[in-house]
mmCIF file of N, CA and C and ligand atoms in Angstrom:
data_model
loop_
_atom_site.group_PDB
_atom_site.id
_atom_site.type_symbol
_atom_site.label_atom_id
_atom_site.label_comp_id
_atom_site.label_asym_id
_atom_site.label_seq_id
_atom_site.Cartn_x
_atom_site.Cartn_y
_atom_site.Cartn_z
ATOM 1 N N MET A 1 6.787 32.784 -11.280
ATOM 2 C CA MET A 1 5.620 31.231 -10.587
ATOM 3 C C MET A 1 7.009 30.439 -10.043
ATOM 4 N N THR A 2 7.414 29.549 -9.194
ATOM 5 C CA THR A 2 7.953 29.069 -8.891
ATOM 6 C C THR A 2 7.740 27.372 -9.098
ATOM 7 N N ARG A 3 8.594 26.467 -9.838
ATOM 8 C CA ARG A 3 8.472 25.376 -10.800
ATOM 9 C C ARG A 3 9.478 24.261 -9.684
ATOM 10 N N THR A 4 8.595 24.489 -7.912
ATOM 11 C CA THR A 4 9.300 23.492 -7.022
ATOM 12 C C THR A 4 7.752 22.820 -7.524
ATOM 13 N N LEU A 5 8.606 21.427 -6.826
ATOM 14 C CA LEU A 5 7.056 20.643 -5.878
ATOM 15 C C LEU A 5 8.286 20.130 -4.076
ATOM 16 N N THR A 6 7.311 20.536 -3.546
ATOM 17 C CA THR A 6 7.682 20.271 -2.418
ATOM 18 C C THR A 6 7.216 18.348 -2.084
ATOM 19 N N ILE A 7 8.412 17.159 -1.522
ATOM 20 C CA ILE A 7 7.736 16.062 -1.523
ATOM 21 C C ILE A 7 8.376 15.587 0.451
ATOM 22 N N LEU A 8 6.968 15.753 0.656
ATOM 23 C CA LEU A 8 7.689 15.456 2.342
ATOM 24 C C LEU A 8 6.837 13.227 2.430
ATOM 25 N N ASN A 9 8.175 13.378 3.510
ATOM 26 C CA ASN A 9 8.181 11.816 4.027
ATOM 27 C C ASN A 9 7.915 12.092 5.142
ATOM 28 N N GLY A 10 7.481 11.159 6.116
ATOM 29 C CA GLY A 10 7.758 11.320 7.418
ATOM 30 C C GLY A 10 8.054 10.215 7.917
ATOM 31 N N PRO A 11 8.208 9.728 9.460
ATOM 32 C CA PRO A 11 8.760 8.925 10.041
ATOM 33 C C PRO A 11 8.949 7.592 9.734
ATOM 34 N N ASN A 12 9.745 6.681 9.806
ATOM 35 C CA ASN A 12 9.919 5.948 9.209
ATOM 36 C C ASN A 12 10.516 5.376 8.033
ATOM 37 N N LEU A 13 10.175 6.331 7.243
ATOM 38 C CA LEU A 13 10.098 5.662 5.484
ATOM 39 C C LEU A 13 11.352 6.133 4.928
ATOM 40 N N ASN A 14 12.431 6.489 6.086
ATOM 41 C CA ASN A 14 13.397 6.570 6.280
ATOM 42 C C ASN A 14 14.278 4.879 6.277
ATOM 43 N N LEU A 15 13.454 3.652 6.471
ATOM 44 C CA LEU A 15 13.280 2.376 6.500
ATOM 45 C C LEU A 15 12.782 1.551 5.192
ATOM 46 N N LEU A 16 12.433 2.661 4.855
ATOM 47 C CA LEU A 16 12.082 1.990 2.809
ATOM 48 C C LEU A 16 13.507 1.241 2.286
ATOM 49 N N GLY A 17 12.361 -0.656 2.413
ATOM 50 C CA GLY A 17 13.347 -1.537 2.307
ATOM 51 C C GLY A 17 13.972 -2.123 2.948
ATOM 52 N N GLU A 18 13.775 -1.812 3.728
ATOM 53 C CA GLU A 18 13.970 -3.107 5.134
ATOM 54 C C GLU A 18 12.701 -3.456 5.975
ATOM 55 N N ARG A 19 12.359 -2.243 5.774
ATOM 56 C CA ARG A 19 11.141 -2.388 7.419
ATOM 57 C C ARG A 19 9.917 -3.003 6.682
ATOM 58 N N GLU A 20 8.614 -3.815 7.110
ATOM 59 C CA GLU A 20 8.567 -4.147 6.682
ATOM 60 C C GLU A 20 8.084 -4.504 4.873
ATOM 61 N N PRO A 21 8.724 -5.793 4.455
ATOM 62 C CA PRO A 21 8.590 -5.381 3.045
ATOM 63 C C PRO A 21 7.635 -5.793 2.271
ATOM 64 N N ASP A 22 7.072 -7.015 3.516
ATOM 65 C CA ASP A 22 5.523 -7.463 2.559
ATOM 66 C C ASP A 22 4.039 -6.544 2.868
ATOM 67 N N ILE A 23 4.869 -5.585 3.173
ATOM 68 C CA ILE A 23 3.808 -4.284 3.058
ATOM 69 C C ILE A 23 3.787 -3.450 1.676
ATOM 70 N N TYR A 24 5.076 -2.665 2.415
ATOM 71 C CA TYR A 24 6.196 -1.862 1.756
ATOM 72 C C TYR A 24 6.963 -2.270 0.801
ATOM 73 N N GLY A 25 7.364 -2.856 0.383
ATOM 74 C CA GLY A 25 7.946 -3.695 -0.921
ATOM 75 C C GLY A 25 9.168 -2.902 -0.561
ATOM 76 N N ARG A 26 10.729 -3.677 -1.704
ATOM 77 C CA ARG A 26 11.715 -3.796 -1.250
ATOM 78 C C ARG A 26 12.412 -2.173 -1.963
ATOM 79 N N PHE A 27 11.907 -1.727 -2.356
ATOM 80 C CA PHE A 27 12.588 0.258 -3.176
ATOM 81 C C PHE A 27 12.289 0.209 -2.039
ATOM 82 N N THR A 28 13.674 1.477 -1.441
ATOM 83 C CA THR A 28 14.471 2.520 -0.960
ATOM 84 C C THR A 28 13.245 3.502 -1.427
ATOM 85 N N LEU A 29 13.607 4.899 -0.164
ATOM 86 C CA LEU A 29 13.296 5.931 0.086
ATOM 87 C C LEU A 29 14.404 7.303 -1.339
ATOM 88 N N ALA A 30 15.190 6.638 -1.855
ATOM 89 C CA ALA A 30 16.077 7.036 -2.477
ATOM 90 C C ALA A 30 15.980 6.639 -3.879
ATOM 91 N N ASP A 31 14.733 5.709 -4.326
ATOM 92 C CA ASP A 31 14.723 5.173 -5.373
ATOM 93 C C ASP A 31 13.334 5.763 -5.568
ATOM 94 N N ILE A 32 12.345 6.415 -5.332
ATOM 95 C CA ILE A 32 11.336 6.881 -4.915
ATOM 96 C C ILE A 32 11.759 8.454 -5.148
ATOM 97 N N GLU A 33 12.324 8.863 -4.515
ATOM 98 C CA GLU A 33 13.142 10.372 -4.748
ATOM 99 C C GLU A 33 13.620 11.034 -6.724
ATOM 100 N N SER A 34 14.924 9.480 -6.773
ATOM 101 C CA SER A 34 15.264 9.519 -8.464
ATOM 102 C C SER A 34 13.360 9.519 -9.125
ATOM 103 N N ALA A 35 12.804 8.198 -9.147
ATOM 104 C CA ALA A 35 11.161 8.525 -10.089
ATOM 105 C C ALA A 35 10.668 9.081 -9.515
ATOM 106 N N CYS A 36 10.984 10.129 -8.411
ATOM 107 C CA CYS A 36 10.347 11.529 -8.569
ATOM 108 C C CYS A 36 10.731 12.538 -9.037
ATOM 109 N N ALA A 37 12.033 13.042 -8.704
ATOM 110 C CA ALA A 37 12.282 13.599 -10.232
ATOM 111 C C ALA A 37 12.858 14.035 -11.461
ATOM 112 N N GLU A 38 12.733 12.189 -11.500
ATOM 113 C CA GLU A 38 12.440 12.125 -13.252
ATOM 114 C C GLU A 38 11.276 11.958 -13.720
ATOM 115 N N ALA A 39 10.004 12.449 -12.998
ATOM 116 C CA ALA A 39 9.006 12.738 -13.596
ATOM 117 C C ALA A 39 8.500 14.242 -13.487
ATOM 118 N N ALA A 40 8.906 15.107 -12.224
ATOM 119 C CA ALA A 40 8.692 15.947 -12.468
ATOM 120 C C ALA A 40 9.515 16.711 -13.365
ATOM 121 N N ARG A 41 10.748 16.281 -13.765
ATOM 122 C CA ARG A 41 10.900 16.884 -14.030
ATOM 123 C C ARG A 41 10.430 17.043 -16.357
ATOM 124 N N ALA A 42 9.685 15.647 -15.846
ATOM 125 C CA ALA A 42 9.157 15.144 -17.714
ATOM 126 C C ALA A 42 8.244 16.287 -17.818
ATOM 127 N N HIS A 43 7.393 17.398 -16.591
ATOM 128 C CA HIS A 43 6.896 18.279 -16.189
ATOM 129 C C HIS A 43 7.402 19.825 -16.525
ATOM 130 N N GLY A 44 8.304 19.836 -16.163
ATOM 131 C CA GLY A 44 9.357 20.500 -16.095
ATOM 132 C C GLY A 44 8.950 21.904 -14.984
ATOM 133 N N PHE A 45 9.535 20.895 -13.663
ATOM 134 C CA PHE A 45 9.840 21.083 -11.997
ATOM 135 C C PHE A 45 10.287 19.798 -11.518
ATOM 136 N N SER A 46 11.175 20.790 -10.469
ATOM 137 C CA SER A 46 12.514 20.285 -9.446
ATOM 138 C C SER A 46 11.608 20.136 -9.077
ATOM 139 N N ILE A 47 12.184 18.990 -8.062
ATOM 140 C CA ILE A 47 11.871 18.614 -6.831
ATOM 141 C C ILE A 47 12.340 19.399 -4.964
ATOM 142 N N ALA A 48 11.902 19.671 -4.185
ATOM 143 C CA ALA A 48 12.438 19.161 -3.007
ATOM 144 C C ALA A 48 12.349 18.725 -2.102
ATOM 145 N N PHE A 49 13.156 17.350 -1.866
ATOM 146 C CA PHE A 49 12.348 15.709 -1.233
ATOM 147 C C PHE A 49 13.456 15.607 -0.179
ATOM 148 N N LYS A 50 12.934 15.479 1.499
ATOM 149 C CA LYS A 50 12.377 15.110 1.999
ATOM 150 C C LYS A 50 11.861 14.317 3.506
ATOM 151 N N GLN A 51 12.780 13.569 4.176
ATOM 152 C CA GLN A 51 12.119 13.239 5.148
ATOM 153 C C GLN A 51 12.098 13.291 7.206
ATOM 154 N N THR A 52 11.051 12.997 7.417
ATOM 155 C CA THR A 52 11.900 13.157 9.284
ATOM 156 C C THR A 52 11.445 12.311 10.063
ATOM 157 N N ASN A 53 11.357 11.799 11.726
ATOM 158 C CA ASN A 53 11.537 10.947 12.040
ATOM 159 C C ASN A 53 10.732 11.503 12.975
ATOM 160 N N HIS A 54 10.259 13.501 13.517
ATOM 161 C CA HIS A 54 10.226 14.346 13.596
ATOM 162 C C HIS A 54 9.155 15.336 13.651
ATOM 163 N N GLU A 55 8.215 15.362 14.772
ATOM 164 C CA GLU A 55 6.699 15.799 14.272
ATOM 165 C C GLU A 55 6.860 16.998 13.947
ATOM 166 N N GLY A 56 7.971 17.729 14.965
ATOM 167 C CA GLY A 56 8.314 19.528 14.950
ATOM 168 C C GLY A 56 9.078 19.728 13.385
ATOM 169 N N GLU A 57 9.977 19.312 13.309
ATOM 170 C CA GLU A 57 10.174 19.075 11.778
ATOM 171 C C GLU A 57 10.007 18.816 10.758
ATOM 172 N N LEU A 58 8.629 17.398 11.138
ATOM 173 C CA LEU A 58 7.586 18.148 9.226
ATOM 174 C C LEU A 58 7.090 18.880 10.065
ATOM 175 N N VAL A 59 6.502 19.620 11.124
ATOM 176 C CA VAL A 59 5.115 21.046 10.573
ATOM 177 C C VAL A 59 6.653 22.368 9.850
ATOM 178 N N GLU A 60 7.344 21.987 10.720
ATOM 179 C CA GLU A 60 8.950 23.809 9.722
ATOM 180 C C GLU A 60 8.386 22.887 9.208
ATOM 181 N N HIS A 61 9.068 21.862 7.893
ATOM 182 C CA HIS A 61 9.134 21.444 6.728
ATOM 183 C C HIS A 61 7.526 21.876 5.829
ATOM 184 N N ILE A 62 6.794 22.173 6.553
ATOM 185 C CA ILE A 62 5.749 21.936 5.820
ATOM 186 C C ILE A 62 5.030 23.661 5.567
ATOM 187 N N GLN A 63 6.223 24.461 7.073
ATOM 188 C CA GLN A 63 6.315 25.554 6.900
ATOM 189 C C GLN A 63 5.885 25.952 5.517
ATOM 190 N N GLN A 64 7.533 25.577 5.136
ATOM 191 C CA GLN A 64 8.501 25.742 3.504
ATOM 192 C C GLN A 64 8.213 26.150 2.556
ATOM 193 N N SER A 65 7.482 24.423 3.178
ATOM 194 C CA SER A 65 6.306 24.695 1.276
ATOM 195 C C SER A 65 6.378 25.616 1.254
ATOM 196 N N ARG A 66 5.708 26.319 1.684
ATOM 197 C CA ARG A 66 4.891 27.741 1.012
ATOM 198 C C ARG A 66 5.601 28.084 -0.075
ATOM 199 N N GLU A 67 6.622 27.984 0.156
ATOM 200 C CA GLU A 67 7.626 29.076 -1.511
ATOM 201 C C GLU A 67 7.513 28.274 -2.231
ATOM 202 N N SER A 68 6.416 26.607 -2.038
ATOM 203 C CA SER A 68 6.662 25.774 -3.526
ATOM 204 C C SER A 68 5.281 26.414 -3.887
ATOM 205 N N ALA A 69 5.454 24.823 -6.132
ATOM 206 C CA ALA A 69 3.804 25.271 -6.290
ATOM 207 C C ALA A 69 3.147 24.063 -5.694
ATOM 208 N N GLY A 70 4.038 22.534 -4.851
ATOM 209 C CA GLY A 70 2.786 22.568 -4.469
ATOM 210 C C GLY A 70 3.680 21.354 -3.431
ATOM 211 N N LEU A 71 2.425 20.493 -3.261
ATOM 212 C CA LEU A 71 3.005 19.418 -1.701
ATOM 213 C C LEU A 71 2.006 18.488 -1.674
ATOM 214 N N ILE A 72 3.355 17.406 -1.981
ATOM 215 C CA ILE A 72 2.936 15.626 -2.447
ATOM 216 C C ILE A 72 3.714 15.555 -0.866
ATOM 217 N N LEU A 73 2.498 14.863 0.159
ATOM 218 C CA LEU A 73 3.344 14.343 2.154
ATOM 219 C C LEU A 73 2.492 13.240 1.882
ATOM 220 N N ASN A 74 3.340 12.631 2.224
ATOM 221 C CA ASN A 74 2.867 10.837 3.299
ATOM 222 C C ASN A 74 3.543 11.140 4.728
ATOM 223 N N ALA A 75 2.493 11.494 5.466
ATOM 224 C CA ALA A 75 3.066 11.895 6.854
ATOM 225 C C ALA A 75 3.200 10.615 7.307
ATOM 226 N N GLY A 76 3.382 8.952 7.223
ATOM 227 C CA GLY A 76 3.569 8.429 7.623
ATOM 228 C C GLY A 76 2.263 8.146 8.996
ATOM 229 N N ALA A 77 2.602 7.790 10.236
ATOM 230 C CA ALA A 77 2.098 7.288 11.266
ATOM 231 C C ALA A 77 1.414 9.206 11.542
ATOM 232 N N TYR A 78 2.063 10.188 11.821
ATOM 233 C CA TYR A 78 1.838 10.995 11.713
ATOM 234 C C TYR A 78 0.035 11.876 10.978
ATOM 235 N N THR A 79 0.410 11.049 9.901
ATOM 236 C CA THR A 79 -1.353 10.950 9.236
ATOM 237 C C THR A 79 -2.544 11.032 10.191
ATOM 238 N N HIS A 80 -2.180 9.876 10.945
ATOM 239 C CA HIS A 80 -2.684 9.276 11.998
ATOM 240 C C HIS A 80 -2.991 10.451 13.537
ATOM 241 N N THR A 81 -2.084 11.138 13.656
ATOM 242 C CA THR A 81 -2.168 10.698 15.421
ATOM 243 C C THR A 81 -1.584 13.208 15.144
ATOM 244 N N SER A 82 -1.031 13.444 14.178
ATOM 245 C CA SER A 82 -0.660 15.583 13.929
ATOM 246 C C SER A 82 -2.092 16.264 13.664
ATOM 247 N N VAL A 83 -2.484 16.778 15.002
ATOM 248 C CA VAL A 83 -3.640 18.215 15.095
ATOM 249 C C VAL A 83 -1.787 19.341 14.426
ATOM 250 N N ALA A 84 -0.766 19.008 15.232
ATOM 251 C CA ALA A 84 0.197 20.351 14.783
ATOM 252 C C ALA A 84 0.257 20.285 13.405
ATOM 253 N N MET A 85 0.488 18.630 12.830
ATOM 254 C CA MET A 85 1.049 18.987 11.193
ATOM 255 C C MET A 85 -0.445 19.031 10.606
ATOM 256 N N HIS A 86 -1.644 19.076 10.704
ATOM 257 C CA HIS A 86 -2.835 19.132 10.457
ATOM 258 C C HIS A 86 -3.029 21.314 10.774
ATOM 259 N N ASP A 87 -2.922 21.299 12.140
ATOM 260 C CA ASP A 87 -2.810 23.101 11.285
ATOM 261 C C ASP A 87 -1.563 24.076 10.647
ATOM 262 N N ALA A 88 -0.276 23.338 10.128
ATOM 263 C CA ALA A 88 0.336 23.766 9.792
ATOM 264 C C ALA A 88 -0.496 23.483 8.121
ATOM 265 N N LEU A 89 -0.964 22.503 8.027
ATOM 266 C CA LEU A 89 -0.878 21.469 6.924
ATOM 267 C C LEU A 89 -2.463 23.354 6.337
ATOM 268 N N LYS A 90 -2.834 23.388 7.320
ATOM 269 C CA LYS A 90 -4.319 24.855 6.944
ATOM 270 C C LYS A 90 -3.947 25.849 6.784
ATOM 271 N N SER A 91 -2.441 25.950 7.466
ATOM 272 C CA SER A 91 -1.723 27.346 6.736
ATOM 273 C C SER A 91 -1.282 28.007 5.685
ATOM 274 N N LEU A 92 -1.528 26.342 4.294
ATOM 275 C CA LEU A 92 -1.101 26.493 2.908
ATOM 276 C C LEU A 92 -2.401 27.152 2.305
ATOM 277 N N SER A 93 -2.147 27.214 0.973
ATOM 278 C CA SER A 93 -2.591 27.682 -0.317
ATOM 279 C C SER A 93 -2.222 27.588 -1.854
ATOM 280 N N ILE A 94 -1.335 26.364 -1.284
ATOM 281 C CA ILE A 94 -0.856 25.691 -2.284
ATOM 282 C C ILE A 94 -1.777 24.129 -2.869
ATOM 283 N N PRO A 95 -1.783 23.328 -3.217
ATOM 284 C CA PRO A 95 -2.737 22.157 -3.152
ATOM 285 C C PRO A 95 -1.276 21.442 -2.979
ATOM 286 N N ILE A 96 -2.001 20.077 -2.381
ATOM 287 C CA ILE A 96 -2.152 18.999 -1.563
ATOM 288 C C ILE A 96 -2.403 17.709 -1.844
ATOM 289 N N ILE A 97 -1.604 17.282 -1.936
ATOM 290 C CA ILE A 97 -2.049 15.350 -2.352
ATOM 291 C C ILE A 97 -0.984 14.904 -1.315
ATOM 292 N N GLU A 98 -1.740 13.799 -0.938
ATOM 293 C CA GLU A 98 -1.594 12.696 0.727
ATOM 294 C C GLU A 98 -1.137 11.514 -0.670
ATOM 295 N N VAL A 99 -0.487 10.522 0.354
ATOM 296 C CA VAL A 99 0.000 9.353 -0.927
ATOM 297 C C VAL A 99 0.535 8.638 0.718
ATOM 298 N N HIS A 100 -0.368 7.099 0.516
ATOM 299 C CA HIS A 100 0.492 6.363 1.406
ATOM 300 C C HIS A 100 0.651 5.704 0.217
ATOM 301 N N LEU A 101 1.739 4.306 0.553
ATOM 302 C CA LEU A 101 2.444 3.431 -0.362
ATOM 303 C C LEU A 101 1.488 1.887 0.018
ATOM 304 N N SER A 102 1.037 2.392 1.073
ATOM 305 C CA SER A 102 -0.080 1.063 1.755
ATOM 306 C C SER A 102 -1.551 0.983 1.586
ATOM 307 N N ASN A 103 -2.688 0.052 1.455
ATOM 308 C CA ASN A 103 -3.902 0.673 1.456
ATOM 309 C C ASN A 103 -3.817 1.008 3.085
ATOM 310 N N ILE A 104 -4.697 2.747 3.479
ATOM 311 C CA ILE A 104 -4.058 2.262 4.913
ATOM 312 C C ILE A 104 -6.010 1.842 5.410
ATOM 313 N N PHE A 105 -7.056 1.759 4.421
ATOM 314 C CA PHE A 105 -8.375 1.478 4.783
ATOM 315 C C PHE A 105 -8.618 -0.114 4.346
ATOM 316 N N ALA A 106 -7.525 -0.590 4.423
ATOM 317 C CA ALA A 106 -6.926 -2.261 4.123
ATOM 318 C C ALA A 106 -6.581 -2.645 5.462
ATOM 319 N N ARG A 107 -6.095 -1.566 5.993
ATOM 320 C CA ARG A 107 -5.350 -1.871 7.795
ATOM 321 C C ARG A 107 -5.755 -2.112 8.675
ATOM 322 N N GLU A 108 -5.501 -1.240 9.937
ATOM 323 C CA GLU A 108 -5.743 -1.671 11.555
ATOM 324 C C GLU A 108 -6.711 0.096 11.071
ATOM 325 N N PRO A 109 -8.448 -0.584 11.806
ATOM 326 C CA PRO A 109 -8.609 0.472 12.202
ATOM 327 C C PRO A 109 -7.949 1.991 12.270
ATOM 328 N N PHE A 110 -7.211 1.968 13.661
ATOM 329 C CA PHE A 110 -6.528 3.044 13.540
ATOM 330 C C PHE A 110 -5.741 4.468 12.270
ATOM 331 N N ARG A 111 -6.011 3.449 10.653
ATOM 332 C CA ARG A 111 -4.841 3.824 10.023
ATOM 333 C C ARG A 111 -5.871 4.091 9.348
ATOM 334 N N HIS A 112 -7.933 4.447 9.647
ATOM 335 C CA HIS A 112 -8.256 4.629 8.893
ATOM 336 C C HIS A 112 -8.849 6.415 8.868
ATOM 337 N N HIS A 113 -7.910 6.485 9.789
ATOM 338 C CA HIS A 113 -8.496 7.756 10.082
ATOM 339 C C HIS A 113 -7.537 8.874 9.561
ATOM 340 N N SER A 114 -7.254 9.662 9.049
ATOM 341 C CA SER A 114 -5.971 11.248 8.722
ATOM 342 C C SER A 114 -6.417 12.383 8.718
ATOM 343 N N TYR A 115 -5.126 12.918 9.442
ATOM 344 C CA TYR A 115 -5.495 14.626 9.501
ATOM 345 C C TYR A 115 -4.852 15.715 8.568
ATOM 346 N N VAL A 116 -4.728 14.529 7.384
ATOM 347 C CA VAL A 116 -4.240 15.258 5.783
ATOM 348 C C VAL A 116 -5.438 15.371 5.059
ATOM 349 N N SER A 117 -6.117 14.368 4.766
ATOM 350 C CA SER A 117 -6.865 14.571 4.094
ATOM 351 C C SER A 117 -7.987 15.928 3.767
ATOM 352 N N PRO A 118 -8.474 15.602 5.298
ATOM 353 C CA PRO A 118 -9.499 17.282 4.960
ATOM 354 C C PRO A 118 -9.205 18.555 3.945
ATOM 355 N N LEU A 119 -7.170 18.708 4.255
ATOM 356 C CA LEU A 119 -7.413 19.772 3.869
ATOM 357 C C LEU A 119 -6.143 19.627 2.446
ATOM 358 N N ALA A 120 -6.266 18.251 1.412
ATOM 359 C CA ALA A 120 -5.832 17.842 0.060
ATOM 360 C C ALA A 120 -6.695 17.767 -0.638
ATOM 361 N N ARG A 121 -6.107 18.048 -1.688
ATOM 362 C CA ARG A 121 -7.335 17.729 -3.327
ATOM 363 C C ARG A 121 -7.692 16.846 -3.419
ATOM 364 N N GLY A 122 -6.204 15.697 -3.197
ATOM 365 C CA GLY A 122 -6.830 14.574 -3.698
ATOM 366 C C GLY A 122 -5.813 13.172 -2.628
ATOM 367 N N VAL A 123 -6.153 12.091 -2.753
ATOM 368 C CA VAL A 123 -5.691 10.657 -1.677
ATOM 369 C C VAL A 123 -5.491 9.735 -3.163
ATOM 370 N N ILE A 124 -4.167 9.601 -2.767
ATOM 371 C CA ILE A 124 -4.091 8.335 -3.491
ATOM 372 C C ILE A 124 -2.905 7.266 -2.424
ATOM 373 N N CYS A 125 -3.818 5.871 -2.115
ATOM 374 C CA CYS A 125 -3.119 5.794 -1.277
ATOM 375 C C CYS A 125 -3.555 3.509 -0.688
ATOM 376 N N GLY A 126 -2.288 2.670 -1.398
ATOM 377 C CA GLY A 126 -2.483 1.165 -1.898
ATOM 378 C C GLY A 126 -1.681 0.947 -2.969
ATOM 379 N N LEU A 127 -0.774 2.181 -4.036
ATOM 380 C CA LEU A 127 -0.433 1.843 -5.245
ATOM 381 C C LEU A 127 1.268 1.287 -4.649
ATOM 382 N N GLY A 128 1.920 1.714 -3.718
ATOM 383 C CA GLY A 128 3.390 1.820 -3.842
ATOM 384 C C GLY A 128 3.808 2.478 -4.004
ATOM 385 N N PRO A 129 4.934 2.895 -4.462
ATOM 386 C CA PRO A 129 6.073 3.972 -5.176
ATOM 387 C C PRO A 129 5.329 4.486 -6.278
ATOM 388 N N LYS A 130 4.347 3.808 -7.076
ATOM 389 C CA LYS A 130 3.784 4.705 -8.389
ATOM 390 C C LYS A 130 2.929 5.862 -7.894
ATOM 391 N N GLY A 131 3.043 5.339 -6.657
ATOM 392 C CA GLY A 131 1.243 6.525 -5.802
ATOM 393 C C GLY A 131 2.237 7.789 -5.999
ATOM 394 N N TYR A 132 3.330 8.009 -5.213
ATOM 395 C CA TYR A 132 4.425 9.377 -5.701
ATOM 396 C C TYR A 132 4.148 9.786 -6.886
ATOM 397 N N THR A 133 4.278 9.053 -8.261
ATOM 398 C CA THR A 133 4.328 9.670 -9.365
ATOM 399 C C THR A 133 3.496 9.923 -9.990
ATOM 400 N N LEU A 134 2.077 9.106 -9.655
ATOM 401 C CA LEU A 134 0.708 9.218 -10.414
ATOM 402 C C LEU A 134 0.101 10.560 -9.296
ATOM 403 N N ALA A 135 1.255 10.594 -8.091
ATOM 404 C CA ALA A 135 0.658 11.972 -7.072
ATOM 405 C C ALA A 135 1.696 13.694 -8.216
ATOM 406 N N ILE A 136 3.097 13.789 -8.977
ATOM 407 C CA ILE A 136 3.124 14.451 -9.906
ATOM 408 C C ILE A 136 2.322 14.948 -10.557
ATOM 409 N N GLU A 137 1.139 13.856 -11.239
ATOM 410 C CA GLU A 137 0.946 14.298 -12.522
ATOM 411 C C GLU A 137 -0.489 15.079 -12.266
ATOM 412 N N ALA A 138 -0.622 14.555 -11.307
ATOM 413 C CA ALA A 138 -2.074 15.585 -11.003
ATOM 414 C C ALA A 138 -2.863 16.615 -9.998
ATOM 415 N N LEU A 139 -0.567 17.510 -9.980
ATOM 416 C CA LEU A 139 -0.207 18.093 -9.184
ATOM 417 C C LEU A 139 -0.161 19.056 -10.009
ATOM 418 N N THR A 140 1.255 18.175 -11.001
ATOM 419 C CA THR A 140 1.721 19.725 -11.817
ATOM 420 C C THR A 140 0.035 19.791 -12.649
ATOM 421 N N ASN A 141 -1.112 18.668 -13.128
ATOM 422 C CA ASN A 141 -2.396 19.566 -14.008
ATOM 423 C C ASN A 141 -2.763 20.537 -13.331
ATOM 424 N N LEU A 142 -2.615 20.651 -11.653
ATOM 425 C CA LEU A 142 -3.803 21.474 -10.858
ATOM 426 C C LEU A 142 -2.751 22.730 -10.623
ATOM 427 N N ILE A 143 -1.991 23.098 -11.612
ATOM 428 C CA ILE A 143 -0.985 24.116 -11.097
ATOM 429 C C ILE A 143 -0.957 24.694 -11.585
HETATM 430 C C1 DQA B 1 2.070 4.314 5.819
HETATM 431 C C2 DQA B 1 0.775 4.818 6.514
HETATM 432 C C3 DQA B 1 0.561 4.724 7.995
HETATM 433 O O1 DQA B 1 -0.283 4.906 8.624
HETATM 434 C C4 DQA B 1 2.054 4.462 8.613
HETATM 435 O O2 DQA B 1 2.829 5.289 9.606
HETATM 436 C C5 DQA B 1 3.021 4.899 8.014
HETATM 437 C C6 DQA B 1 3.325 4.279 6.061
HETATM 438 C C7 DQA B 1 2.055 4.357 3.499
HETATM 439 O O3 DQA B 1 2.250 5.338 3.089
HETATM 440 O O4 DQA B 1 1.294 3.647 4.058
HETATM 441 O O5 DQA B 1 4.442 4.434 8.213
HETATM 442 O O6 DQA B 1 1.452 6.249 5.707
#
């Protein structure tokens, strides 16, 4: 069995560190990638860590993740809008964990609905970058 975890990040997450730091903090996506690589290694896994601002590319990355052992997904704003992403997730049989840096339920009502959650084994939100490493721990236990 493959020992790779796919970690996908959606639109605007490339701007972490400079984008709305009061909500998202000062760390960068590269900081999150390093923490994820280290956490995965500790569990005997490697990671395929990706970010895209494009919905179709996110769909393609999701389709490709079928080759990996599990998927961690922070789909950014596409979480709340993308039926195409929902359908792509539906085609997977690997476990999916949904992650958000912020607590989407403590924010605007349009963030309260997720097209990822019905297909996820678990959801972690509001814990900042720690959510990613917690998701790795959960996913490696599930696999
Ligand atoms: C986010 C929450 C989304 O509502 C938002 O559109 C993002 C980031 C988070 O990680 O908190 O881009 O997914």
